[in-house]
Short mmCIF file of C-alpha atoms in Angstrom, two decimals:
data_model
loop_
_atom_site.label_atom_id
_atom_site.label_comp_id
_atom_site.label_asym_id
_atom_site.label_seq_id
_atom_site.Cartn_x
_atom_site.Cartn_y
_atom_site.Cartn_z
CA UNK A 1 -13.24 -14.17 14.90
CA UNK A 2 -14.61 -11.39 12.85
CA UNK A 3 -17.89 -10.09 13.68
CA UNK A 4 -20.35 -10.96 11.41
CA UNK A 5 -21.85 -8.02 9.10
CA UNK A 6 -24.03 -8.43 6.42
CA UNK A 7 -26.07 -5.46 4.12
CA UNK A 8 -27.52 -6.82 0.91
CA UNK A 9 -26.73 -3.12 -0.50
CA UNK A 10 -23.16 -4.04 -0.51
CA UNK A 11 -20.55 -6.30 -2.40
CA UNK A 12 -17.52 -7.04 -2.73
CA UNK A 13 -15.65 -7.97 -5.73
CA UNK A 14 -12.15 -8.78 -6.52
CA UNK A 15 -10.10 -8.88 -9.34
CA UNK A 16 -6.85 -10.51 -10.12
CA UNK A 17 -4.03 -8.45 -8.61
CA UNK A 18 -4.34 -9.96 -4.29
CA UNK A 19 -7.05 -12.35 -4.26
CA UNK A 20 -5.56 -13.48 -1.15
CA UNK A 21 -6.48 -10.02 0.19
CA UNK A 22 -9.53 -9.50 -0.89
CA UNK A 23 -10.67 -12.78 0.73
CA UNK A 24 -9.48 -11.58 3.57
CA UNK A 25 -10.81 -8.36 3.48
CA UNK A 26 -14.29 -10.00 2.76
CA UNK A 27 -14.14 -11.87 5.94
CA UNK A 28 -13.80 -9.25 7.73
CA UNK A 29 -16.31 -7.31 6.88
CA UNK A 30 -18.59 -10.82 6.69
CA UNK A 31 -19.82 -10.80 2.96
CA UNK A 32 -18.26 -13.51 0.48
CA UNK A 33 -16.92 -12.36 -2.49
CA UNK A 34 -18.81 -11.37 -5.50
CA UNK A 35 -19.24 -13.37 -8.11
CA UNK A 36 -16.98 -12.68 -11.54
CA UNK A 37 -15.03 -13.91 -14.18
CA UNK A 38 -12.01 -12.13 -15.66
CA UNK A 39 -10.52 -13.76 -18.67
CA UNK A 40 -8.44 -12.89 -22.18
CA UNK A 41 -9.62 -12.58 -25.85
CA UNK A 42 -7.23 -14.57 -27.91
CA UNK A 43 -5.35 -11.64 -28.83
CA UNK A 44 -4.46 -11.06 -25.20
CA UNK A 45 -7.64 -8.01 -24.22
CA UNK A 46 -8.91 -8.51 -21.41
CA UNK A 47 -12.41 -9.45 -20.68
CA UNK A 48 -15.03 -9.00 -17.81
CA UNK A 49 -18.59 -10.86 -16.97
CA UNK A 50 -20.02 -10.01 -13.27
CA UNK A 51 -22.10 -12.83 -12.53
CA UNK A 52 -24.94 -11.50 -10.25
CA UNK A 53 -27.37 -8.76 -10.16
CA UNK A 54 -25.73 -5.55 -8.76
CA UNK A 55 -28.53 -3.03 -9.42
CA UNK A 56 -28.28 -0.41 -6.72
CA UNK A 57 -26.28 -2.27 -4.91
CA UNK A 58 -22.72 -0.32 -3.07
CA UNK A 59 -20.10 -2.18 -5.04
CA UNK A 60 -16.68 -1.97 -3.63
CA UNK A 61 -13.60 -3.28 -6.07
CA UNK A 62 -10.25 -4.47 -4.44
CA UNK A 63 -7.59 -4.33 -7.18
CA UNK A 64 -3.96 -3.07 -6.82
CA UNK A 65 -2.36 -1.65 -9.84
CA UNK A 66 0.83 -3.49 -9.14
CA UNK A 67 3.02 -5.48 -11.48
CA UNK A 68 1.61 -6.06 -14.30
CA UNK A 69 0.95 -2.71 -13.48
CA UNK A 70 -0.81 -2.28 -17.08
CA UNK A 71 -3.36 -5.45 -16.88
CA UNK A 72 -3.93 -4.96 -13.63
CA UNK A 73 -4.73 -1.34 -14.28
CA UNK A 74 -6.82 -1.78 -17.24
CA UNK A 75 -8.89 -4.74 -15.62
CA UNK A 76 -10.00 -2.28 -12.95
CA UNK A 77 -11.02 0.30 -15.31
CA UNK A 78 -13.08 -2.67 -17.82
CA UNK A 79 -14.68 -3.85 -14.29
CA UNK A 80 -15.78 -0.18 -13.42
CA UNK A 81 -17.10 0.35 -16.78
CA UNK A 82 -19.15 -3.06 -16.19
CA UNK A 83 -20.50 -2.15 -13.01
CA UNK A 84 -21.33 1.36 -14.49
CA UNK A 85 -23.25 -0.32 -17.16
CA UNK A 86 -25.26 -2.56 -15.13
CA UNK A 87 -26.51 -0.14 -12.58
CA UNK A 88 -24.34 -0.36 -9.72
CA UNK A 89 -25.86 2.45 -6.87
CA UNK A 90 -22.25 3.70 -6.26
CA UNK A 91 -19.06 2.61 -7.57
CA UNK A 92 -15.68 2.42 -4.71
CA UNK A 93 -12.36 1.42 -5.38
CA UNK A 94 -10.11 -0.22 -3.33
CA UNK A 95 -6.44 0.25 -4.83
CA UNK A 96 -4.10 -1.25 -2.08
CA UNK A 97 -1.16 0.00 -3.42
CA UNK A 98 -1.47 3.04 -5.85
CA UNK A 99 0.92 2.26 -9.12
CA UNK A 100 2.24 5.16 -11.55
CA UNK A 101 2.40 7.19 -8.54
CA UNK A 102 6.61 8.21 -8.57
CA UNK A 103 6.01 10.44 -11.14
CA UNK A 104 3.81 13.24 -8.96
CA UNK A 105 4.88 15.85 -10.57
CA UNK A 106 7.37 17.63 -13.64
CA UNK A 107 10.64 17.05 -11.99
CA UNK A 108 12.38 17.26 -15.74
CA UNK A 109 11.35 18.84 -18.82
CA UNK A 110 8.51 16.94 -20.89
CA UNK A 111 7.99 14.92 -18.42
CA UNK A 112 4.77 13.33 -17.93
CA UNK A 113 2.58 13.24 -14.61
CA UNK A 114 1.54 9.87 -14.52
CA UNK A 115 -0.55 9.80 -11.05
CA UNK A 116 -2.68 12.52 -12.23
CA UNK A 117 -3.17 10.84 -15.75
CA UNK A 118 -4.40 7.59 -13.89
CA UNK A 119 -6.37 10.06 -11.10
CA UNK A 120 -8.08 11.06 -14.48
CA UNK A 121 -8.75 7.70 -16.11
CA UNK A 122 -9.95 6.74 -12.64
CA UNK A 123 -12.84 9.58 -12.18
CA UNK A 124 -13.72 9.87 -15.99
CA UNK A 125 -14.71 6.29 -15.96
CA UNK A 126 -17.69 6.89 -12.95
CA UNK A 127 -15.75 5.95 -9.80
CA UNK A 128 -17.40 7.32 -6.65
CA UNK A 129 -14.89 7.22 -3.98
CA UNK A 130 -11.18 5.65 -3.46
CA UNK A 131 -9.47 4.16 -0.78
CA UNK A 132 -5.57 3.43 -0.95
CA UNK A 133 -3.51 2.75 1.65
CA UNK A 134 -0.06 5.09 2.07
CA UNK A 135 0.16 6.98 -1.30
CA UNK A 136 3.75 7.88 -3.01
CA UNK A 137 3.06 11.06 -2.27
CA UNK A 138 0.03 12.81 -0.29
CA UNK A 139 -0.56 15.47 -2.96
CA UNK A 140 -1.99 12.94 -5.18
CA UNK A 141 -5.40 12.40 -2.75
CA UNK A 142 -5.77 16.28 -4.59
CA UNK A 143 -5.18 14.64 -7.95
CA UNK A 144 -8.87 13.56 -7.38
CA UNK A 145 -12.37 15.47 -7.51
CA UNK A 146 -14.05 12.97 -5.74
CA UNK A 147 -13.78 11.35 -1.83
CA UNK A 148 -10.28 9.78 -1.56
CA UNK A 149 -9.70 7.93 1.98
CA UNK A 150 -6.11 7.70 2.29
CA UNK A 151 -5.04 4.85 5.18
CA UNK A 152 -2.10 4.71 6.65
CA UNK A 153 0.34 1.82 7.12
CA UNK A 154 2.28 2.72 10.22
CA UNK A 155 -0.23 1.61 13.02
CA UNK A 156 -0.07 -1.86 11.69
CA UNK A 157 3.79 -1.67 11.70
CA UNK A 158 3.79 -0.23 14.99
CA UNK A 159 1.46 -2.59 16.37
CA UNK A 160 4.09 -5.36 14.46
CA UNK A 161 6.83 -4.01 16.24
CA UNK A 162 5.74 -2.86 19.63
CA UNK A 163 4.66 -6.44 20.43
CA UNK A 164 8.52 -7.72 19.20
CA UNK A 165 9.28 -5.13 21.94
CA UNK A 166 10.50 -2.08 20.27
CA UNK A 167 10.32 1.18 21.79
CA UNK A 168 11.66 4.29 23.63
CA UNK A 169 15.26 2.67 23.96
CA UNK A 170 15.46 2.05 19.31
CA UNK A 171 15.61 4.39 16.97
CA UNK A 172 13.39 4.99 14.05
CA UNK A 173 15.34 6.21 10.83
CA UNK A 174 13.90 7.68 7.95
CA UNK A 175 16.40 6.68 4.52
CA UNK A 176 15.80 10.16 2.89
CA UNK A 177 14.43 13.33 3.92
CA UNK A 178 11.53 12.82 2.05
CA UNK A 179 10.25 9.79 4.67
CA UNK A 180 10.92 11.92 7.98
CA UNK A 181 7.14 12.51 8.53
CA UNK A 182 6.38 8.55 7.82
CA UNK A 183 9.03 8.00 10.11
CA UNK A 184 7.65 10.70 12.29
CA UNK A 185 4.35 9.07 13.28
CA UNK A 186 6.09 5.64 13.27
CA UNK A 187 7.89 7.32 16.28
CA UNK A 188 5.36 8.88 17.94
CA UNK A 189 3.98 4.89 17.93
CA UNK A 190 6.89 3.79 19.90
CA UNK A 191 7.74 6.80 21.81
CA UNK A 192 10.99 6.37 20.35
CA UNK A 193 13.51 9.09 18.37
CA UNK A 194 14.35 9.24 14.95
CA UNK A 195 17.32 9.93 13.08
CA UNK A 196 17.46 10.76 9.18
CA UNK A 197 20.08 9.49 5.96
CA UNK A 198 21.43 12.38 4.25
CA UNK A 199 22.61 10.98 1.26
CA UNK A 200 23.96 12.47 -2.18
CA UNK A 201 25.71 11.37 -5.56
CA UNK A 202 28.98 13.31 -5.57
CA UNK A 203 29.13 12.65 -9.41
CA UNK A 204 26.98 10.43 -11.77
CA UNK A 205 27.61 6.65 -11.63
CA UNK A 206 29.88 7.63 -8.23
CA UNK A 207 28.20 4.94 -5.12
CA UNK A 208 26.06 7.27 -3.12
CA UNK A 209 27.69 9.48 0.33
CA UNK A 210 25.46 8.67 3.44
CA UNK A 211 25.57 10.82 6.29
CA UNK A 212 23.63 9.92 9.51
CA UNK A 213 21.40 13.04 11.14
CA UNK A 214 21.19 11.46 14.82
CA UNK A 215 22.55 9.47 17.10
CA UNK A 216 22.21 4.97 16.10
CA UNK A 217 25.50 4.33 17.95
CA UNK A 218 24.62 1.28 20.13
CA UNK A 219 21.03 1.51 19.16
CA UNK A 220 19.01 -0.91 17.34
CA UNK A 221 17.59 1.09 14.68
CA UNK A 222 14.49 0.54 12.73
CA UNK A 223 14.00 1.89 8.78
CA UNK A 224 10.82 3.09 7.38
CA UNK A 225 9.91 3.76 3.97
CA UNK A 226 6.15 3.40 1.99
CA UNK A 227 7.77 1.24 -1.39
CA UNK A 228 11.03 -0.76 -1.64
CA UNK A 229 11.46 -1.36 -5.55
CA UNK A 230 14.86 -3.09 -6.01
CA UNK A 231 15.85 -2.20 -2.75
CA UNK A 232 19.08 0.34 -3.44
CA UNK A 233 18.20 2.68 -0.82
CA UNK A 234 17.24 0.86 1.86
CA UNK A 235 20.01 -1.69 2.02
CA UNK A 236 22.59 0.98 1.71
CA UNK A 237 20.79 2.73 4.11
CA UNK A 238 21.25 -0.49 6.67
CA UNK A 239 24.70 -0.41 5.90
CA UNK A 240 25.61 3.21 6.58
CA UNK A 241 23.13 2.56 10.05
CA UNK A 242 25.92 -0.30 10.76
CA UNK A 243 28.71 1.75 9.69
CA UNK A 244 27.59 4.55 12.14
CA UNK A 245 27.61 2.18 14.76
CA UNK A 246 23.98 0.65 15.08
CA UNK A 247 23.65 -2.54 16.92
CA UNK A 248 21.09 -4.11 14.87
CA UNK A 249 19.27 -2.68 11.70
CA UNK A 250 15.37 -3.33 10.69
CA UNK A 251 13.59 -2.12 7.98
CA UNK A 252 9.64 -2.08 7.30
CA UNK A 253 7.31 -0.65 4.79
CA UNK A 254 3.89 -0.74 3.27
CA UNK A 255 4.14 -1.59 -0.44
CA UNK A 256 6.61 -4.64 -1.14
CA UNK A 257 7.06 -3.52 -4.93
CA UNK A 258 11.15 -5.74 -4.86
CA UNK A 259 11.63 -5.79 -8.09
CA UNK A 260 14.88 -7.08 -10.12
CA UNK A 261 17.77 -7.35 -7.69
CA UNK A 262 15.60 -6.82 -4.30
CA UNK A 263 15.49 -10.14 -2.88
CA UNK A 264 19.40 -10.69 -3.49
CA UNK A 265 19.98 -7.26 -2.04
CA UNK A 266 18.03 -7.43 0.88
CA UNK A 267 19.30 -11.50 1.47
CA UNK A 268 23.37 -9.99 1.40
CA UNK A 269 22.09 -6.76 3.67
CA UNK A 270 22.83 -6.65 7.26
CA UNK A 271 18.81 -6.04 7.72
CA UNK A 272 17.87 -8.67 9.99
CA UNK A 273 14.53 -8.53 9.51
CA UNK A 274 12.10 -6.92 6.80
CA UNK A 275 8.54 -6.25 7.51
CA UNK A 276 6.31 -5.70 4.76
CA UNK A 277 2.36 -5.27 4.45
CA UNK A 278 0.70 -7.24 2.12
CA UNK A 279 -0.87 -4.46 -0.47
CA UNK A 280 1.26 -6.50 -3.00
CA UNK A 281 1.04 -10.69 -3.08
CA UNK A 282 4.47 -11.68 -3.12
CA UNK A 283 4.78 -14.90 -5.20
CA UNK A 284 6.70 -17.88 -3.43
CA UNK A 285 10.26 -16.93 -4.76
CA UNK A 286 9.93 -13.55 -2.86
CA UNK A 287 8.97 -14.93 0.63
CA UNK A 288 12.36 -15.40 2.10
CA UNK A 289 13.27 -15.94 5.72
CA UNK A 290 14.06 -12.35 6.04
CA UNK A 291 10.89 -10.95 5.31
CA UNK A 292 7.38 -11.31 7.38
CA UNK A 293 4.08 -9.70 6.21
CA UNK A 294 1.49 -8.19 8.17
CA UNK A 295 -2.10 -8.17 6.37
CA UNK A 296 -4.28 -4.88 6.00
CA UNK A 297 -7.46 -6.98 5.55
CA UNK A 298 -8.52 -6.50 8.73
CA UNK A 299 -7.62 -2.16 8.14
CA UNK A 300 -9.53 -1.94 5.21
CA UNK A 301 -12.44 -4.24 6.30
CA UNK A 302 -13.12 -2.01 8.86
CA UNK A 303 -13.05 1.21 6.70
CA UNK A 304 -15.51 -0.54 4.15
CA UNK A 305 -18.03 -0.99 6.53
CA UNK A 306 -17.29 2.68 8.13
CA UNK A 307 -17.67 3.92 4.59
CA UNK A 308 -20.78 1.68 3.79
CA UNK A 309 -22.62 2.70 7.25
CA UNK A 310 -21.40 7.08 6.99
CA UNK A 311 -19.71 6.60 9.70
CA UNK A 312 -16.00 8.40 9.95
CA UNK A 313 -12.89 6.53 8.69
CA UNK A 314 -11.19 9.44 10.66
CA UNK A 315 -10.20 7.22 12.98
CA UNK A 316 -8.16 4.22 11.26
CA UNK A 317 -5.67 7.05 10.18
CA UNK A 318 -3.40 7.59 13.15
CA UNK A 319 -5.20 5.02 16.09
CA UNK A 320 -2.62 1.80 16.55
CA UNK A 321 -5.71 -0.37 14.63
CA UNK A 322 -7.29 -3.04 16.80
CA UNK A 323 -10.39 -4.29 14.76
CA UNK A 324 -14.07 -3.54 15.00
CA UNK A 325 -13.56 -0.55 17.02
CA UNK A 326 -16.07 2.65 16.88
#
């Protein structure tokens, strides 16, 4: 049972995007939920009424700018501006899972840079501080001028996985180069070694060359990535780990995005098991045998109240997270 913690100086509010977590996140730090109404103009804009006195108060928002990425975004920016308005002491946003964060930087010509155009939007409206939970990319905590506390997914998975009894003798693969440190501190978790998916496109429209860096032969091999969208690159991934010789192939990340073909992909892939976090509700079609969530109420409870009392959140980054612990 949670342990009970109560400071009239703070709230909690939550808008449409994970209720489910923000209830839970609530609970755990022991405050109920703020009281607010979010509801549409005939013409579809949205529209926001806060219910309760929040003058001075420490306001914290839980909102993740997934799909509808643009509702759910512009509800959190309408709420801040509300909460601006009516005095809130400070203003902190809780954003889950971090949407229009792929496009980090100018990989093309005239190409926008989306998670610094939302990093913008986000400060100019009178935020205070952020907290997301395994960003796209870790340049874009620099995106921001004010506190960002970036958490970290993989001490929830590891916890996940070391009680199924993973370690030392499985492997923990990283689908592209760009993973290997995610896959890294996974690892270091589960004293186990990891082994990397060197993939390429010989020619466009041409299915994708895999090449494993390590040795899966025999092993049971675990995958780690911080998104799946529609799932491409992990279940090809799984079947170039099977390929290779792996006995059995798992995959797990933070941000269940599995989007058009996912679910069909991951049900025909020889991933036996996929475990996800639950920065994203997934609706009822989406929760198939194969996959199991882990929650990160009980992650960012804890920070919220580290944030709300100055004490460090240092410690929720790379500690296997047990709850309540100083």
């Amino acid at each position: 049972m949670a342990r009970q913690y109560f400071d009239s100086k703070l709230k909690i509010f939550a808008l449409n995007s994970n209720r489910p977590l923000a209830e839970k996140i609530a609970k755990t730090v022991g405050v109920p939920l703020g009281k607010t109404s979010v509801d549409r103009f005939s013409d579809g804009e949205i529209r926001i009424n806060i219910e309760e006195s929040i003058r001075g108060d420490n306001i914290f928002i839980i909102q993740s700018t997934s799909a509808p990425v643009n509702d759910n975004l512009m509800e959190l920016l309408i709420m801040v501006d509300a909460l601006r308005r009516a005095s809130a002491g400070t203003i902190n946003l809780v954003i889950p899972y971090y949407g229009y964060a792929r496009q980090d930087r100018k990989a093309r010509s005239r190409e926008p840079i989306t998670a610094k155009l939302v990093a913008n939007m986000i400060q100019k409206d009178g935020v205070d501080r952020v907290v997301t939970l395994d960003l796209h990319a870790a340049q874009i905590q620099g995106f921001f001028d004010i506190p960002v506390d970036h958490l970290m997914g993989a001490p929830l998975l590891a916890d996940h996985f070391i009680n199924e009894g993973f370690g030392s003798d499985d492997v923990v693969v990283s689908p592209d180069h760009g993973g290997v440190s995610r896959a890294r501190a996974l690892a270091e978790f589960l004293k186990a070694p990891i082994a990397i998916i060197d993939k390429r496109r010989p020619k466009a429209n041409v299915a994708e060359i895999m090449n494993i860096i390590g040795d899966v032969a025999g092993k049971r091999c675990l995958m780690i990535d911080d998104m799946i969208d529609t799932a491409g690159t992990i279940t090809l991934g799984a079947q170039a780990l099977i390929d290779a010789g792996a006995k059995e192939v798992y995959a797990c990340c933070t941000h269940p995005v599995l989007s058009g073909p996912a679910i069909e992909r991951i049900k025909k892939s020889p991933i036996k098991q996929l475990v996800v976090t639950d920065t994203i509700q997934l609706p009822a079609e989406k929760q198939i045998e194969k996959i199991q969530q882990v929650s990160v109420g009980p992650l960012i409870g804890d920070a919220i109240k580290r944030i709300n009392e100055n004490k460090p959140v240092s410690p929720l980054f790379n500690n296997r997270f047990r709850g309540d612990n100083d």
